[in-house]
mmCIF file of C-alpha atoms in Angstrom:
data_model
loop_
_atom_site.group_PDB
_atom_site.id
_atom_site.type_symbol
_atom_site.label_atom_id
_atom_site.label_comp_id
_atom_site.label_asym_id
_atom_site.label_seq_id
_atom_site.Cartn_x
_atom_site.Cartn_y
_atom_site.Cartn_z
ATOM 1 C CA UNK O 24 25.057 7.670 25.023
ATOM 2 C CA UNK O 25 27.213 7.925 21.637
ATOM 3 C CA UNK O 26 24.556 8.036 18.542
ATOM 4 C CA UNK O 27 25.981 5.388 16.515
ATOM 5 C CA UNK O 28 22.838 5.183 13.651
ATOM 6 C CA UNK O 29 23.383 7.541 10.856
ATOM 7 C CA UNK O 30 21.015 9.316 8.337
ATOM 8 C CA UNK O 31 21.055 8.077 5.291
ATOM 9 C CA UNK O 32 21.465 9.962 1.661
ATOM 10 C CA UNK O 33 19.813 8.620 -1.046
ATOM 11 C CA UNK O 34 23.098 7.596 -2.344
ATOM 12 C CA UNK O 35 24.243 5.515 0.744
ATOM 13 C CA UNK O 36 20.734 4.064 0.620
ATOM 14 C CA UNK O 37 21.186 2.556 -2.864
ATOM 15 C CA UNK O 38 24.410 1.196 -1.393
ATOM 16 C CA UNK O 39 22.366 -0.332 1.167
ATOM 17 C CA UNK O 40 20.109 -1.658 -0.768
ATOM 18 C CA UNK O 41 22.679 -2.937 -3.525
ATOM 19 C CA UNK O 42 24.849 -4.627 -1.106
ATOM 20 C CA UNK O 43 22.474 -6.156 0.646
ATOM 21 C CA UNK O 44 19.998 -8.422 -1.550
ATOM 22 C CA UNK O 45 19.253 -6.350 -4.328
ATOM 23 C CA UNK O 46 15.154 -6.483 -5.941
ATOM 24 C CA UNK O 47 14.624 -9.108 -8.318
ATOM 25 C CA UNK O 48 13.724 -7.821 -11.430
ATOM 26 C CA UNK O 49 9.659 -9.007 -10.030
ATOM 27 C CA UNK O 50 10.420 -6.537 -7.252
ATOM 28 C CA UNK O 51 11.470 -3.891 -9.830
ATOM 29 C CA UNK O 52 8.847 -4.331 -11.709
ATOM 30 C CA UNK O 53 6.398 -4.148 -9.245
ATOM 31 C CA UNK O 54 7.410 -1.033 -7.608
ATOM 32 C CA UNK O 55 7.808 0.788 -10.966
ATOM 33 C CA UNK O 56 4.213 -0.534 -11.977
ATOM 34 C CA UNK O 57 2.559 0.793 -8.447
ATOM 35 C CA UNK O 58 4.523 4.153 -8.665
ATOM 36 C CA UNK O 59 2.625 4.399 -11.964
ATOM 37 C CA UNK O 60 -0.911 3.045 -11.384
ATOM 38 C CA UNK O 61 -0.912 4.797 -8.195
ATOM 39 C CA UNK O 62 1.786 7.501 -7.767
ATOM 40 C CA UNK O 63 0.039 9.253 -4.841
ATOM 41 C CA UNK O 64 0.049 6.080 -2.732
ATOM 42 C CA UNK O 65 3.099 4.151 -3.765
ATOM 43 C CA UNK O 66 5.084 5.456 -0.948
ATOM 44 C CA UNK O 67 2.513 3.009 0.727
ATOM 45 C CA UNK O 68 4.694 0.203 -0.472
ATOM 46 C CA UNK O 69 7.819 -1.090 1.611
ATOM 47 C CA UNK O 70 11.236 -0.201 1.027
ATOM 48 C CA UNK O 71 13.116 -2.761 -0.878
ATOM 49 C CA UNK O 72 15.241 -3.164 1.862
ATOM 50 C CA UNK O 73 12.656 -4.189 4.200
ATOM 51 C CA UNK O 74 11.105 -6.383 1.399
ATOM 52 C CA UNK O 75 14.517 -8.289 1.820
ATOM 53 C CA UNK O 76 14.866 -8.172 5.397
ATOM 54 C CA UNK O 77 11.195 -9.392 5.370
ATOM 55 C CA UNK O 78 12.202 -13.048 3.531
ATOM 56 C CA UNK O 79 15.382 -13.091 5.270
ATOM 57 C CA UNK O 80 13.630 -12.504 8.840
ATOM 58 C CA UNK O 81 10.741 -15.232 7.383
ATOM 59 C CA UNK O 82 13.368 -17.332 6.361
ATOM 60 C CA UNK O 83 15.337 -17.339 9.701
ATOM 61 C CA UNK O 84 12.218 -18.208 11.704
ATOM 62 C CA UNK O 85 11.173 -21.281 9.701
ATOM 63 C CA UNK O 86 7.655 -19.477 9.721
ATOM 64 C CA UNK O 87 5.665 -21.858 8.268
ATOM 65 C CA UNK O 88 2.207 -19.906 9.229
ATOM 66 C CA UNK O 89 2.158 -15.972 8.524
ATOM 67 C CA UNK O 90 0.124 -13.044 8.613
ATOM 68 C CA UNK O 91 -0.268 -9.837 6.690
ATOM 69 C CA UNK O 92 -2.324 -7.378 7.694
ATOM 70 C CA UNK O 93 -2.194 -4.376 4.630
ATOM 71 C CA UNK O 94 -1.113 -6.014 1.581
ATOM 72 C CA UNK O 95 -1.280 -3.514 -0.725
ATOM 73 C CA UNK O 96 0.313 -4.580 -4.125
ATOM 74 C CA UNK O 97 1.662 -7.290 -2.654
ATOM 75 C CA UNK O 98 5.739 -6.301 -2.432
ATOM 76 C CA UNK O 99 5.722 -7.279 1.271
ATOM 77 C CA UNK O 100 3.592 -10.356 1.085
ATOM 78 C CA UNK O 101 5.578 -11.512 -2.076
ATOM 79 C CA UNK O 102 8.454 -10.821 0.093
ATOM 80 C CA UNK O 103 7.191 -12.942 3.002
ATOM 81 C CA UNK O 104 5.754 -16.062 1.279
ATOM 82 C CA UNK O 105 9.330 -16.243 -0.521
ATOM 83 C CA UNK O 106 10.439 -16.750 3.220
ATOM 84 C CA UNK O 107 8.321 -19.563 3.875
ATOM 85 C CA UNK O 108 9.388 -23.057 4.454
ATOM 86 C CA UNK O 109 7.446 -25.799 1.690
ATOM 87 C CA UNK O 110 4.119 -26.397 2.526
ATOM 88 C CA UNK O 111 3.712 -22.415 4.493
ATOM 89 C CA UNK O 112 0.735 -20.429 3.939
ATOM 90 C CA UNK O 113 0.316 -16.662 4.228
ATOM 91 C CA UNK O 114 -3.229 -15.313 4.775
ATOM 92 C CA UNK O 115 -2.995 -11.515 3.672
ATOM 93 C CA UNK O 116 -5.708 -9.170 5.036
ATOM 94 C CA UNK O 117 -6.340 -5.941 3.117
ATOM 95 C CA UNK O 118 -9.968 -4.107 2.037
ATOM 96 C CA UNK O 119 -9.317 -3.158 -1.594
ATOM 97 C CA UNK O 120 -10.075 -5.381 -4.663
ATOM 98 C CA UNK O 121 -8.040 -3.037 -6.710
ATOM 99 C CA UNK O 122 -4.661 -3.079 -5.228
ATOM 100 C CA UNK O 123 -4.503 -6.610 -4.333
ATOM 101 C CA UNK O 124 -5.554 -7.069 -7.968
ATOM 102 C CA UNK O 125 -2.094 -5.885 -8.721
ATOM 103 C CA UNK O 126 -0.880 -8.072 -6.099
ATOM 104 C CA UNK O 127 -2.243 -10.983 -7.487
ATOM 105 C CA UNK O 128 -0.300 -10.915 -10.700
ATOM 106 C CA UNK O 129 2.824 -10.088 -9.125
ATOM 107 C CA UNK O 130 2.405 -13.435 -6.672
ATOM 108 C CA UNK O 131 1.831 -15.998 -9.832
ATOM 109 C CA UNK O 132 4.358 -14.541 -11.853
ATOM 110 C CA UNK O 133 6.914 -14.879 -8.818
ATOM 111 C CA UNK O 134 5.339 -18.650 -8.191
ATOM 112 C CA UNK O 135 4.101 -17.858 -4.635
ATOM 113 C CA UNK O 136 0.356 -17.440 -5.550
ATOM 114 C CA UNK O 137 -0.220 -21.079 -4.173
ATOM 115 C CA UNK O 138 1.059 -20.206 -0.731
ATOM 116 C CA UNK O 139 -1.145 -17.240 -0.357
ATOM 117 C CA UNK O 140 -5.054 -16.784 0.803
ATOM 118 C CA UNK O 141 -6.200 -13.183 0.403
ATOM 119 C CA UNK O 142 -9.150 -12.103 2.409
ATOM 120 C CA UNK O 143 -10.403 -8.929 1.679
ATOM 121 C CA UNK O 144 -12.978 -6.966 4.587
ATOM 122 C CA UNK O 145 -11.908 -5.001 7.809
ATOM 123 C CA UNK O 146 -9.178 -6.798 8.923
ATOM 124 C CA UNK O 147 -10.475 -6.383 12.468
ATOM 125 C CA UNK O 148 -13.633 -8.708 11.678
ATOM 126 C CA UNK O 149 -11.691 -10.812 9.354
ATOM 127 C CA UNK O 150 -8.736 -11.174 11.701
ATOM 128 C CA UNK O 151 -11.427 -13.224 13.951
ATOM 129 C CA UNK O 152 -12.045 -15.849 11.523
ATOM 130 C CA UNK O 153 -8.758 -17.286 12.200
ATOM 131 C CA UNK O 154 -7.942 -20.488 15.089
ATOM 132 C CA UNK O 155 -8.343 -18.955 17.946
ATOM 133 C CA UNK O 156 -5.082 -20.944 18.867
ATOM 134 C CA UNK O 157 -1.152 -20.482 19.248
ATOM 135 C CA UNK O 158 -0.258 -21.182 15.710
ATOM 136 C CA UNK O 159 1.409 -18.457 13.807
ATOM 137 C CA UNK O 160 5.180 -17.982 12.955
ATOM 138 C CA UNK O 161 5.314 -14.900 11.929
ATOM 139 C CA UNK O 162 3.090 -11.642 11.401
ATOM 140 C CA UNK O 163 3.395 -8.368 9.932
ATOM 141 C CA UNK O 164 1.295 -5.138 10.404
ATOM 142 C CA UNK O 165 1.209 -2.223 7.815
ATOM 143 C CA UNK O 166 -2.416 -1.124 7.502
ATOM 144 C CA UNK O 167 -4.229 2.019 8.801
ATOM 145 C CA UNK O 168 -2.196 3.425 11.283
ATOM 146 C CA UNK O 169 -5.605 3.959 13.955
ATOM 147 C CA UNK O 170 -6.198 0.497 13.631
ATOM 148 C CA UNK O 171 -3.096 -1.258 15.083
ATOM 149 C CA UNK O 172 -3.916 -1.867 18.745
ATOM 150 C CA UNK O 173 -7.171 -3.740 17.129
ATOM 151 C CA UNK O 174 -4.857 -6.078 14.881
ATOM 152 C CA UNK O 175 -2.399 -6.289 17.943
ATOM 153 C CA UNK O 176 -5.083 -7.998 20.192
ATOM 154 C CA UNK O 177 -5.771 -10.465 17.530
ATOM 155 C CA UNK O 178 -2.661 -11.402 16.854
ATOM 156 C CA UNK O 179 -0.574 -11.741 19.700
ATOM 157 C CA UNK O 180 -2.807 -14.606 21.186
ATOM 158 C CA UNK O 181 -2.401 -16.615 17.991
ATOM 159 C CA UNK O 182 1.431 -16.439 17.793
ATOM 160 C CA UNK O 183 2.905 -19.342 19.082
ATOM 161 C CA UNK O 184 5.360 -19.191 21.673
ATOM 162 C CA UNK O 185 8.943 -17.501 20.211
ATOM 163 C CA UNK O 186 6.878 -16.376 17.027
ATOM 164 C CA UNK O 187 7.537 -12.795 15.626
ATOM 165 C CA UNK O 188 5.340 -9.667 15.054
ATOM 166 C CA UNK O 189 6.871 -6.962 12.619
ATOM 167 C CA UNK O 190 4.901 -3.797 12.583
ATOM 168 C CA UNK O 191 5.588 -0.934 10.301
ATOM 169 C CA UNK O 192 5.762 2.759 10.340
ATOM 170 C CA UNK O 193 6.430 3.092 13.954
ATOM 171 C CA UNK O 194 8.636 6.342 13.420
ATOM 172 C CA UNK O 195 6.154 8.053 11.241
ATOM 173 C CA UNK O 196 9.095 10.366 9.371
ATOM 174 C CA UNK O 197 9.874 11.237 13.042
ATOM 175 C CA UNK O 198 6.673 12.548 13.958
ATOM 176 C CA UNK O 199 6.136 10.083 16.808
ATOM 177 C CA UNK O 200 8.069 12.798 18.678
ATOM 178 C CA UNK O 201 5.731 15.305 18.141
ATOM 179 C CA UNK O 202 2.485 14.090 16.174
ATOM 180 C CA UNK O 203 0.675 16.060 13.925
ATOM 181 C CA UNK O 204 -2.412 14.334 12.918
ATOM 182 C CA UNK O 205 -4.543 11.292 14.179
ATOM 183 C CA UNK O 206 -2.336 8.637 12.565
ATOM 184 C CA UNK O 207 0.374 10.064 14.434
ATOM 185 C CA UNK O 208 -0.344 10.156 17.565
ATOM 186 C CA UNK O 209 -2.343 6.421 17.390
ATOM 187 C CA UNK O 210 1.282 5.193 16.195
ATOM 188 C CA UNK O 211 2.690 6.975 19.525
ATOM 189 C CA UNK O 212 0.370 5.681 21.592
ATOM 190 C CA UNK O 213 0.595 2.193 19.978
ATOM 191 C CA UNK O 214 4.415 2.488 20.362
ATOM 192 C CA UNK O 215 4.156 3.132 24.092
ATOM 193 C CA UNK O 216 0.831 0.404 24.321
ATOM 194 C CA UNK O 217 3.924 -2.444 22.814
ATOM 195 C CA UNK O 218 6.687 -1.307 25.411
ATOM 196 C CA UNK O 219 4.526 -1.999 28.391
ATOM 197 C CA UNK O 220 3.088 -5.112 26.856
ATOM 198 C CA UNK O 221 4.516 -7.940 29.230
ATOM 199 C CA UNK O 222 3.403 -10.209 26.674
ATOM 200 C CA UNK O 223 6.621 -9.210 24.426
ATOM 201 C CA UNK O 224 10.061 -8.777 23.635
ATOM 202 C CA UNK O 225 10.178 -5.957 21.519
ATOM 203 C CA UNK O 226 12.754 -3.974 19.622
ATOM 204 C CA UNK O 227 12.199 -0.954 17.622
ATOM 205 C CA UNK O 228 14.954 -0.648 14.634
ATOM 206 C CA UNK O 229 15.305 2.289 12.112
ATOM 207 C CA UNK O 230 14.558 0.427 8.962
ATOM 208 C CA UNK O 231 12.835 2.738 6.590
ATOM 209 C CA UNK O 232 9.786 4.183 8.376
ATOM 210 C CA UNK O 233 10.574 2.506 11.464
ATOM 211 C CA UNK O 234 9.724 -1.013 12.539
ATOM 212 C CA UNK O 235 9.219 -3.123 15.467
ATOM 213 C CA UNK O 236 10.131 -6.597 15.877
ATOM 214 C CA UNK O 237 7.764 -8.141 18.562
ATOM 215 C CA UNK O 238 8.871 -11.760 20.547
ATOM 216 C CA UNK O 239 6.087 -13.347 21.716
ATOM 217 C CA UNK O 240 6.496 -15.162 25.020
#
């Protein structure tokens, strides 16, 4: 088969990234303030890209009911309640007071604090608390990497038929070919766990770190 994806230089990626929907100056100031706060974990935050593909994708689906599990400073869930239709909710699941702190600011001065609910605890308890019902639009997954088959069998029950899981870092810098650590080779094993799911539709794209787009049936 003819390789038709191409690797990208970082000038070709602000290309990308200019011609597609540029950050906001919220977004830029968001992802300048977490590379300072917290310069050995920023990378943790999502490309800007993906932060628009996030409200386009929420936008396409009329989500109206989301998930976040791994919030972080709050670029992707700022980027996903944007997407929602009036009256949508996001409930964000994450276990530190401190980022989300950061978060929090970012959401009310973007106007999207109302359409958020921020739970902080293990997201595999907390992820238990909600219906136990076909409801969600739209979830994304972007926490710690060993606990994605856990968030997985929580969510996939409660999407409603046609709703969307997007889960991050399924490429792992390429590593998925040949792990090196424990997150690694839990993201490979997830990877193949998601392929053999009948449950799902799923398509694995090359957007930053890699990330799969799940159909529930």
């Amino acid at each position: 088969m003819t390789l038709k994806s191409i690797p990208l230089t970082d000038e070709l990626h602000g290309y990308l990234v200019a011609h597609g929907a540029p950050p906001d100056e919220v977004i830029r100031d968001l992802a300048e303030e977490t590379l300072a706060l917290l310069p050995e974990h920023a990378s943790m935050q999502v490309a800007p890209e993906q932060a628009a593909f996030l409200t386009f994708l929420t936008r396409l689906l009329g989500a109206r009911q989301a998930v976040e599990v791994g919030t972080f400073t709050g670029l992707s869930s700022l980027a996903i309640a944007r997407g929602l239709v009036d009256g949508g909710r996001l409930t964000c699941f994450d276990i530190s007071e401190e980022y989300t702190s950061v978060a929090r600011r970012y959401w009310a001065r973007a106007g999207v604090d109302d359409r958020i609910d921020l739970r902080i605890g293990p997201a595999g308890d907390t992820l238990r608390q909600l219906p136990n019902e076909r409801y969600l639009d739209f979830a994304f997954i972007d926490a710690d990497k060993t606990g994605y088959p856990i968030y997985w069998a929580e969510l996939v029950p409660r999407m409603r038929p046609g709703g969307v899981i997007a889960v991050d870092n399924v490429l792992r810098h390429g590593r998925v070919i040949a792990p090196q650590n424990a997150d690694d080779r839990a993201i490979a094993a997830f990877n193949d766990d998601v392929l053999a799911d009948v449950r799902v539709d799923a398509v694995m794209l090359p957007i930053a770190d890699g990330l799969t787009l799940a159909r529930v049936h």
